[in-house]
């Protein structure tokens, strides 16, 4: 995971923000963070597409879990299942956060 991208996202997002194409959420949790792109569900709820749990390890974070309720079939991965896929989807989500606010490294 690109730590520079993570630091850029962390510095420019907090809580849930309603932006051009959906909801973007960054929240601190015990031991790390959750990074999510959320889409509006049929009942006004917000479904993760995806939501990634990041574990803080010293000065770095690493993805350990991914959940995507909009994918078919639903994705629910842990680092034990497929770390490469989680890392690739984390990079895609970081890029999406950076692009929506037109940030640059």
mmCIF file with all atom_site columns, C-alpha atoms in Angstrom:
data_model
loop_
_atom_site.group_PDB
_atom_site.id
_atom_site.type_symbol
_atom_site.label_atom_id
_atom_site.label_alt_id
_atom_site.label_comp_id
_atom_site.label_asym_id
_atom_site.label_entity_id
_atom_site.label_seq_id
_atom_site.pdbx_PDB_ins_code
_atom_site.Cartn_x
_atom_site.Cartn_y
_atom_site.Cartn_z
_atom_site.occupancy
_atom_site.B_iso_or_equiv
_atom_site.pdbx_formal_charge
_atom_site.auth_seq_id
_atom_site.auth_comp_id
_atom_site.auth_asym_id
_atom_site.auth_atom_id
_atom_site.pdbx_PDB_model_num
ATOM 1   C CA . UNK A 1 1   ? 0.000   0.000   0.000  1.00 0.00 ? 1   UNK A CA 1
ATOM 2   C CA . UNK A 1 2   ? 1.312   3.442   -0.936 1.00 0.00 ? 2   UNK A CA 1
ATOM 3   C CA . UNK A 1 3   ? 1.818   5.255   2.377  1.00 0.00 ? 3   UNK A CA 1
ATOM 4   C CA . UNK A 1 4   ? 2.111   8.676   0.690  1.00 0.00 ? 4   UNK A CA 1
ATOM 5   C CA . UNK A 1 5   ? -1.339  8.264   -0.843 1.00 0.00 ? 5   UNK A CA 1
ATOM 6   C CA . UNK A 1 6   ? -2.684  7.191   2.536  1.00 0.00 ? 6   UNK A CA 1
ATOM 7   C CA . UNK A 1 7   ? -1.234  10.272  4.267  1.00 0.00 ? 7   UNK A CA 1
ATOM 8   C CA . UNK A 1 8   ? -2.724  12.532  1.581  1.00 0.00 ? 8   UNK A CA 1
ATOM 9   C CA . UNK A 1 9   ? -6.179  10.966  2.004  1.00 0.00 ? 9   UNK A CA 1
ATOM 10  C CA . UNK A 1 10  ? -5.930  11.080  5.802  1.00 0.00 ? 10  UNK A CA 1
ATOM 11  C CA . UNK A 1 11  ? -5.041  14.797  5.707  1.00 0.00 ? 11  UNK A CA 1
ATOM 12  C CA . UNK A 1 12  ? -7.976  15.684  3.426  1.00 0.00 ? 12  UNK A CA 1
ATOM 13  C CA . UNK A 1 13  ? -10.868 13.519  4.635  1.00 0.00 ? 13  UNK A CA 1
ATOM 14  C CA . UNK A 1 14  ? -12.629 13.127  7.955  1.00 0.00 ? 14  UNK A CA 1
ATOM 15  C CA . UNK A 1 15  ? -15.972 11.541  8.689  1.00 0.00 ? 15  UNK A CA 1
ATOM 16  C CA . UNK A 1 16  ? -18.450 11.043  5.855  1.00 0.00 ? 16  UNK A CA 1
ATOM 17  C CA . UNK A 1 17  ? -18.518 13.453  2.922  1.00 0.00 ? 17  UNK A CA 1
ATOM 18  C CA . UNK A 1 18  ? -21.174 13.558  0.208  1.00 0.00 ? 18  UNK A CA 1
ATOM 19  C CA . UNK A 1 19  ? -19.214 14.276  -2.959 1.00 0.00 ? 19  UNK A CA 1
ATOM 20  C CA . UNK A 1 20  ? -19.936 14.147  -6.712 1.00 0.00 ? 20  UNK A CA 1
ATOM 21  C CA . UNK A 1 21  ? -20.576 10.430  -7.148 1.00 0.00 ? 21  UNK A CA 1
ATOM 22  C CA . UNK A 1 22  ? -21.303 9.081   -3.679 1.00 0.00 ? 22  UNK A CA 1
ATOM 23  C CA . UNK A 1 23  ? -20.287 9.144   -0.047 1.00 0.00 ? 23  UNK A CA 1
ATOM 24  C CA . UNK A 1 24  ? -16.669 8.952   1.070  1.00 0.00 ? 24  UNK A CA 1
ATOM 25  C CA . UNK A 1 25  ? -15.891 7.960   4.644  1.00 0.00 ? 25  UNK A CA 1
ATOM 26  C CA . UNK A 1 26  ? -12.738 7.863   6.718  1.00 0.00 ? 26  UNK A CA 1
ATOM 27  C CA . UNK A 1 27  ? -13.086 7.032   10.372 1.00 0.00 ? 27  UNK A CA 1
ATOM 28  C CA . UNK A 1 28  ? -10.747 6.053   13.142 1.00 0.00 ? 28  UNK A CA 1
ATOM 29  C CA . UNK A 1 29  ? -11.438 2.748   14.858 1.00 0.00 ? 29  UNK A CA 1
ATOM 30  C CA . UNK A 1 30  ? -9.636  0.844   17.570 1.00 0.00 ? 30  UNK A CA 1
ATOM 31  C CA . UNK A 1 31  ? -6.223  -0.103  16.220 1.00 0.00 ? 31  UNK A CA 1
ATOM 32  C CA . UNK A 1 32  ? -6.555  1.705   12.906 1.00 0.00 ? 32  UNK A CA 1
ATOM 33  C CA . UNK A 1 33  ? -8.998  3.164   10.385 1.00 0.00 ? 33  UNK A CA 1
ATOM 34  C CA . UNK A 1 34  ? -11.865 2.328   8.056  1.00 0.00 ? 34  UNK A CA 1
ATOM 35  C CA . UNK A 1 35  ? -11.828 3.761   4.563  1.00 0.00 ? 35  UNK A CA 1
ATOM 36  C CA . UNK A 1 36  ? -15.019 3.401   2.520  1.00 0.00 ? 36  UNK A CA 1
ATOM 37  C CA . UNK A 1 37  ? -16.853 4.486   -0.580 1.00 0.00 ? 37  UNK A CA 1
ATOM 38  C CA . UNK A 1 38  ? -20.580 4.251   0.100  1.00 0.00 ? 38  UNK A CA 1
ATOM 39  C CA . UNK A 1 39  ? -23.500 4.110   -2.325 1.00 0.00 ? 39  UNK A CA 1
ATOM 40  C CA . UNK A 1 40  ? -27.086 4.912   -1.436 1.00 0.00 ? 40  UNK A CA 1
ATOM 41  C CA . UNK A 1 41  ? -29.186 1.824   -0.870 1.00 0.00 ? 41  UNK A CA 1
ATOM 42  C CA . UNK A 1 42  ? -32.892 1.408   -1.714 1.00 0.00 ? 42  UNK A CA 1
ATOM 43  C CA . UNK A 1 43  ? -34.038 2.339   1.807  1.00 0.00 ? 43  UNK A CA 1
ATOM 44  C CA . UNK A 1 44  ? -31.794 5.368   2.285  1.00 0.00 ? 44  UNK A CA 1
ATOM 45  C CA . UNK A 1 45  ? -29.035 3.348   3.867  1.00 0.00 ? 45  UNK A CA 1
ATOM 46  C CA . UNK A 1 46  ? -25.413 3.532   2.717  1.00 0.00 ? 46  UNK A CA 1
ATOM 47  C CA . UNK A 1 47  ? -23.788 0.353   1.427  1.00 0.00 ? 47  UNK A CA 1
ATOM 48  C CA . UNK A 1 48  ? -19.994 -0.050  1.359  1.00 0.00 ? 48  UNK A CA 1
ATOM 49  C CA . UNK A 1 49  ? -18.552 -0.444  -2.147 1.00 0.00 ? 49  UNK A CA 1
ATOM 50  C CA . UNK A 1 50  ? -15.927 -1.230  -0.696 1.00 0.00 ? 50  UNK A CA 1
ATOM 51  C CA . UNK A 1 51  ? -15.038 -0.686  2.958  1.00 0.00 ? 51  UNK A CA 1
ATOM 52  C CA . UNK A 1 52  ? -11.447 -1.424  3.927  1.00 0.00 ? 52  UNK A CA 1
ATOM 53  C CA . UNK A 1 53  ? -10.115 -1.840  7.458  1.00 0.00 ? 53  UNK A CA 1
ATOM 54  C CA . UNK A 1 54  ? -6.586  -0.564  7.909  1.00 0.00 ? 54  UNK A CA 1
ATOM 55  C CA . UNK A 1 55  ? -4.404  -1.571  10.857 1.00 0.00 ? 55  UNK A CA 1
ATOM 56  C CA . UNK A 1 56  ? -2.006  1.014   12.290 1.00 0.00 ? 56  UNK A CA 1
ATOM 57  C CA . UNK A 1 57  ? 1.482   -0.463  12.783 1.00 0.00 ? 57  UNK A CA 1
ATOM 58  C CA . UNK A 1 58  ? 3.899   2.189   14.004 1.00 0.00 ? 58  UNK A CA 1
ATOM 59  C CA . UNK A 1 59  ? 3.969   4.981   11.413 1.00 0.00 ? 59  UNK A CA 1
ATOM 60  C CA . UNK A 1 60  ? 2.346   2.864   8.710  1.00 0.00 ? 60  UNK A CA 1
ATOM 61  C CA . UNK A 1 61  ? -1.038  1.346   8.005  1.00 0.00 ? 61  UNK A CA 1
ATOM 62  C CA . UNK A 1 62  ? -1.829  -1.817  6.102  1.00 0.00 ? 62  UNK A CA 1
ATOM 63  C CA . UNK A 1 63  ? -5.108  -3.230  4.816  1.00 0.00 ? 63  UNK A CA 1
ATOM 64  C CA . UNK A 1 64  ? -6.335  -6.269  6.727  1.00 0.00 ? 64  UNK A CA 1
ATOM 65  C CA . UNK A 1 65  ? -10.005 -6.623  5.766  1.00 0.00 ? 65  UNK A CA 1
ATOM 66  C CA . UNK A 1 66  ? -12.292 -5.718  2.870  1.00 0.00 ? 66  UNK A CA 1
ATOM 67  C CA . UNK A 1 67  ? -16.073 -5.804  2.605  1.00 0.00 ? 67  UNK A CA 1
ATOM 68  C CA . UNK A 1 68  ? -18.083 -4.902  -0.499 1.00 0.00 ? 68  UNK A CA 1
ATOM 69  C CA . UNK A 1 69  ? -21.850 -5.212  -0.212 1.00 0.00 ? 69  UNK A CA 1
ATOM 70  C CA . UNK A 1 70  ? -22.483 -4.033  -3.796 1.00 0.00 ? 70  UNK A CA 1
ATOM 71  C CA . UNK A 1 71  ? -20.258 -6.606  -5.514 1.00 0.00 ? 71  UNK A CA 1
ATOM 72  C CA . UNK A 1 72  ? -21.804 -9.811  -6.817 1.00 0.00 ? 72  UNK A CA 1
ATOM 73  C CA . UNK A 1 73  ? -21.123 -12.051 -5.046 1.00 0.00 ? 73  UNK A CA 1
ATOM 74  C CA . UNK A 1 74  ? -20.587 -9.948  -1.897 1.00 0.00 ? 74  UNK A CA 1
ATOM 75  C CA . UNK A 1 75  ? -16.891 -9.678  -1.031 1.00 0.00 ? 75  UNK A CA 1
ATOM 76  C CA . UNK A 1 76  ? -15.818 -10.302 2.542  1.00 0.00 ? 76  UNK A CA 1
ATOM 77  C CA . UNK A 1 77  ? -12.049 -10.821 2.568  1.00 0.00 ? 77  UNK A CA 1
ATOM 78  C CA . UNK A 1 78  ? -9.447  -10.901 5.302  1.00 0.00 ? 78  UNK A CA 1
ATOM 79  C CA . UNK A 1 79  ? -5.677  -10.761 4.980  1.00 0.00 ? 79  UNK A CA 1
ATOM 80  C CA . UNK A 1 80  ? -5.642  -14.555 5.386  1.00 0.00 ? 80  UNK A CA 1
ATOM 81  C CA . UNK A 1 81  ? -7.925  -14.998 2.345  1.00 0.00 ? 81  UNK A CA 1
ATOM 82  C CA . UNK A 1 82  ? -6.354  -12.845 -0.357 1.00 0.00 ? 82  UNK A CA 1
ATOM 83  C CA . UNK A 1 83  ? -3.963  -10.099 0.727  1.00 0.00 ? 83  UNK A CA 1
ATOM 84  C CA . UNK A 1 84  ? -2.979  -9.275  -2.873 1.00 0.00 ? 84  UNK A CA 1
ATOM 85  C CA . UNK A 1 85  ? -6.589  -8.553  -3.862 1.00 0.00 ? 85  UNK A CA 1
ATOM 86  C CA . UNK A 1 86  ? -7.166  -6.471  -0.719 1.00 0.00 ? 86  UNK A CA 1
ATOM 87  C CA . UNK A 1 87  ? -4.034  -4.418  -1.433 1.00 0.00 ? 87  UNK A CA 1
ATOM 88  C CA . UNK A 1 88  ? -5.012  -3.878  -5.087 1.00 0.00 ? 88  UNK A CA 1
ATOM 89  C CA . UNK A 1 89  ? -8.528  -2.752  -4.147 1.00 0.00 ? 89  UNK A CA 1
ATOM 90  C CA . UNK A 1 90  ? -7.095  -0.494  -1.425 1.00 0.00 ? 90  UNK A CA 1
ATOM 91  C CA . UNK A 1 91  ? -4.924  1.254   -4.034 1.00 0.00 ? 91  UNK A CA 1
ATOM 92  C CA . UNK A 1 92  ? -7.997  1.708   -6.261 1.00 0.00 ? 92  UNK A CA 1
ATOM 93  C CA . UNK A 1 93  ? -9.971  3.212   -3.381 1.00 0.00 ? 93  UNK A CA 1
ATOM 94  C CA . UNK A 1 94  ? -7.123  5.553   -2.384 1.00 0.00 ? 94  UNK A CA 1
ATOM 95  C CA . UNK A 1 95  ? -6.894  6.710   -6.011 1.00 0.00 ? 95  UNK A CA 1
ATOM 96  C CA . UNK A 1 96  ? -10.654 7.322   -6.059 1.00 0.00 ? 96  UNK A CA 1
ATOM 97  C CA . UNK A 1 97  ? -10.470 9.450   -2.892 1.00 0.00 ? 97  UNK A CA 1
ATOM 98  C CA . UNK A 1 98  ? -7.569  11.452  -4.375 1.00 0.00 ? 98  UNK A CA 1
ATOM 99  C CA . UNK A 1 99  ? -9.324  11.943  -7.726 1.00 0.00 ? 99  UNK A CA 1
ATOM 100 C CA . UNK A 1 100 ? -12.680 13.102  -6.318 1.00 0.00 ? 100 UNK A CA 1
ATOM 101 C CA . UNK A 1 101 ? -11.014 16.009  -4.493 1.00 0.00 ? 101 UNK A CA 1
ATOM 102 C CA . UNK A 1 102 ? -8.460  16.610  -7.258 1.00 0.00 ? 102 UNK A CA 1
ATOM 103 C CA . UNK A 1 103 ? -5.551  16.153  -4.847 1.00 0.00 ? 103 UNK A CA 1
ATOM 104 C CA . UNK A 1 104 ? -1.980  15.588  -5.951 1.00 0.00 ? 104 UNK A CA 1
ATOM 105 C CA . UNK A 1 105 ? 1.056   13.988  -4.355 1.00 0.00 ? 105 UNK A CA 1
#
